Amino acid sequence: MFPIFTICFLIAISSISFANISNFTELYKDIEELINLTETFHGLENNNEYFVNFDSAKKPIDYGTFDFIIVGAGTAGGVVANRLTETNFKVLLIEAGPRDPDTVSVTALGAYYYNTPLDWGYKTTVQDNFCLATIDKRCIYPRGKMWGGTSSTTGGVYSRGSRWDYDDWANLVGSNDWSYEKVLPYFKKAEKAFFKTGLDASYHGFEGPQGVDLLEDTPGLTKTLLKAFEEKGVPELDYNGKSPYGVGRTQIYLNRNIRTGTAYAYITPASNRTNLVISDNSLVTKVNIVENIAVGVEFIKNGTAYFARASKEVILSAGSINTPQILMLSGIGPSQELKKHGIEVIKNLPVGQNLQDHVGCTAIYFRTNHTYYNLTLKQALELWYENKRPLKAGWGSQILSFINLKNDKFKPPDVEFIGIGPNGASSEIAKLNRYNQNYTAAYKILNQYTDLAFTVILLHPESKGELTLQSNDPRDFPLINLNVFAVEKDLEILYQSIKWLLDIQNTNAFNHFERLHLLMPGCDENFKTDSREWWYCVLRHIASPDYHPISTAIMGRDPSNSVTDPELKVHGIRGLRIVDASVVPITISGHLVAPVVMVADKAADFIKAEYNGLQKN
Ligand SMILES: Cc1cc2nc3c(=O)[nH]c(=O)nc-3n(C[C@H](O)[C@H](O)[C@H](O)COP(=O)(O)OP(=O)(O)OC[C@H]3O[C@@H](n4cnc5c(N)ncnc54)[C@H](O)[C@@H]3O)c2cc1C
Ligand SMILES: *[C@@H]1O[C@H](CO)[C@@H](O)[C@H](O)[C@H]1NC(C)=O
Ligand SMILES: *[C@@H]1O[C@H](CO)[C@@H](O)[C@H](O)[C@H]1NC(C)=O
Ligand SMILES: *[C@@H]1O[C@H](CO)[C@@H](O)[C@H](O)[C@H]1NC(C)=O
Ligand SMILES: *[C@@H]1O[C@H](CO)[C@@H](O)[C@H](O)[C@H]1NC(C)=O
Ligand SMILES: *[C@@H]1O[C@H](CO)[C@@H](O)[C@H](O)[C@H]1NC(C)=O
Ligand SMILES: *[C@@H]1O[C@H](CO)[C@@H](O)[C@H](O)[C@H]1NC(C)=O
Ligand SMILES: *[C@@H]1O[C@H](CO)[C@@H](O)[C@H](O)[C@H]1NC(C)=O
Ligand SMILES: *[C@@H]1O[C@H](CO)[C@@H](O)[C@H](O)[C@H]1NC(C)=O
């Protein structure tokens, strides 16, 4: 049985039993239980679960001494743990969630985890200019909480960003380590490309642990989408190849039908190594710092406090929301923010500042003249076992396209389009996003078996947000203020991109597809449909964060505006490195798993070079 059903789920999770994934009956039952759970569970609101029966008078128990302690067995943490235990380092990997359940293998189920204890349950703070269609002006902000972290719940899109992103990154931080030339070998090292169609082979890897594949075409849809873009002058290509400027079938993290997140590719294969200890269901509350040296961490597991010592380094890989929270709880962060919560300042650094994310909007819908995948769950799962859609990819993703509105093809693209097939365009979106009654009603017209959608993503917003503390108590969630659309230019670029995309209805390819107009309460009454003002209003209501947060422990040289140096060491503190999306200093023109895995693999090489005297690449 899927254990998070029981009332005391923390205990149940740690005794998770794994179905035999080759057994259809078992996997099907687990999926049903997962879906059933989302009907009744509405997301965590704090970290209290770890503190049941916690006795603050008891002294923390000694968990031992390790060369390295890695906090977070997520996307980055999984890679670092694997790479460091390839040598004889002794590593402790501490993860707040449990082992990833078997259902994680089925990529299309990713969105179900948002409403389970396998997600942190975060929401943004109240946004005055954004998330206006939700019941309380707060967008959900999913983060995976299990082995593999968020890579266990994503839609599986494999997209690295453009070469110019990395060259800009290298220039910004003044280190050639991050140039495209230097990061490309790491992208290849991680990848095992299974597909041949349209593959720009010299840019791909074929021996790595993370499978990447294309899905079979959805008949009457994938090719139509590609043709429509080509009619608009956008060539078909491999967007992870030489240039992203074009349109391509979505590349997905898959080994045959199985999700290849970092739990599958890095953690599970290393989990039996004798020099790796994994403590899961364990919440790290603090890094212990003595005379500006990180000496270990404190964590809580099932109501008991522990401490563990690191003889070489503590590595924070808790992600862009939790890493800055842990840093601040440990005395590293903006002095003012720390003092406000009564935390002793060990190092004044701009932790939590510079929070950036992509902004996406799924507001363009078409009704096709086909019926796709009108299947029961059982039928869909049967197809999954035959290595077929629709359960192999999240959101029915069909194609990705990158454009630059100024047509400057030697700079990072400014917009990404995702063509989303049926099963992605559905009224479930309203529920998932917590839309208010009016917007929930508007989405009811969608038919998930016939309709397609486009998501438009602003890749380089100028608006920046911040991550701050609610209190000095690790039980409380941090505050995620994205501040989206604070800069009006961001709305304008999205509007221009939407105008560009809407023209697709005039292509021959889209002849038999009819644009769907969903009611947009609050906008329709005030503005003419499709006018600039109407679109600004629509974007403020239904645009959403893309869940790609970065820069909350930003890399750089100057401690007045950065948190780590280009080798990911926290300024002014010895033995403390940050290895996850929080160090990424600029918005990437793509999705984030691949860049984060690259950062983690590179970090492992920095570390090996430093402690083993090995040459770094
Ligand atoms: C819904 C969604 C869809 C996405 N889709 C895609 C996609 O299709 N393609 C793509 O490339 N990217 C996608 N992304 C983005 C991508 O998944 C993330 O940017 C990336 O995985 C972040 O990696 P990370 O290592 O920084 O953090 P995470 O993978 O989140 O890892 C952090 C880990 O640390 C653990 N942790 C946190 N705090 C503590 C603590 N105090 N103690 C112990 N452990 C702790 C967490 O439980 C987690 O396991 C998506 C993101 C979301 C949310
Ligand atoms: C958690 O702690 C309780 C006592 O507080 C104990 O009864 C239980 O067995 C523990 N669970 C696990 C999984 O260790
Ligand atoms: C898993 O199930 C398959 C088919 O049901 C069976 O052939 C296989 O032996 C099982 N494996 C284990 C480890 O139980
Ligand atoms: C699959 O699992 C079910 C339930 O655990 C079991 O009854 C059945 O025999 C298994 N099927 C096979 C083919 O192993
Ligand atoms: C899920 O819920 C449905 C409807 O209530 C029920 O019929 C089914 O048995 C449940 N499945 C599991 C595995 O609990
Ligand atoms: C790890 O060891 C367990 C128990 O011996 C075994 O069942 C499992 O298959 C091993 N896992 C790997 C990845 O080797
Ligand atoms: C949909 O339109 C296309 C393009 O004209 C046509 O080839 C196809 O037969 C139509 N499909 C259906 C189910 O009507
Ligand atoms: C999907 O199938 C169901 C049951 O067969 C049917 O009632 C429904 O009309 C179908 N939907 C579409 C869009 O064809
Ligand atoms: C929904 O629409 C009605 C009628 O336009 C309006 O009075 C009401 O305030 C709206 N509710 C919300 C939550 O926006």
Short mmCIF file of C-alpha atoms in Angstrom, two decimals, residues 194 213-217 254-259 380-392:
data_model
loop_
_atom_site.label_atom_id
_atom_site.label_comp_id
_atom_site.label_asym_id
_atom_site.label_seq_id
_atom_site.Cartn_x
_atom_site.Cartn_y
_atom_site.Cartn_z
CA PHE A 194 18.54 7.19 -27.09
CA ASP A 213 14.53 10.27 -25.51
CA LEU A 214 11.85 11.52 -27.85
CA LEU A 215 8.34 10.11 -27.63
CA GLU A 216 6.47 8.71 -30.57
CA ASP A 217 4.55 11.40 -32.47
CA LEU A 254 13.55 8.79 -19.97
CA ASN A 255 15.10 5.38 -20.11
CA ARG A 256 12.51 3.63 -22.24
CA ASN A 257 9.36 4.43 -20.21
CA ILE A 258 11.06 5.19 -16.87
CA ARG A 259 11.77 8.70 -15.53
CA ALA A 380 -3.06 4.45 -20.33
CA LEU A 381 -0.91 2.38 -17.98
CA GLU A 382 -1.08 -0.56 -20.38
CA LEU A 383 0.29 1.72 -23.10
CA TRP A 384 3.01 2.93 -20.70
CA TYR A 385 4.17 -0.65 -20.29
CA GLU A 386 4.32 -0.80 -24.08
CA ASN A 387 6.55 2.29 -23.97
CA LYS A 388 3.90 4.60 -25.43
CA ARG A 389 2.22 7.92 -24.65
CA PRO A 390 0.38 9.48 -22.89
CA LEU A 391 1.92 8.68 -19.46
CA LYS A 392 5.53 8.97 -20.61
#
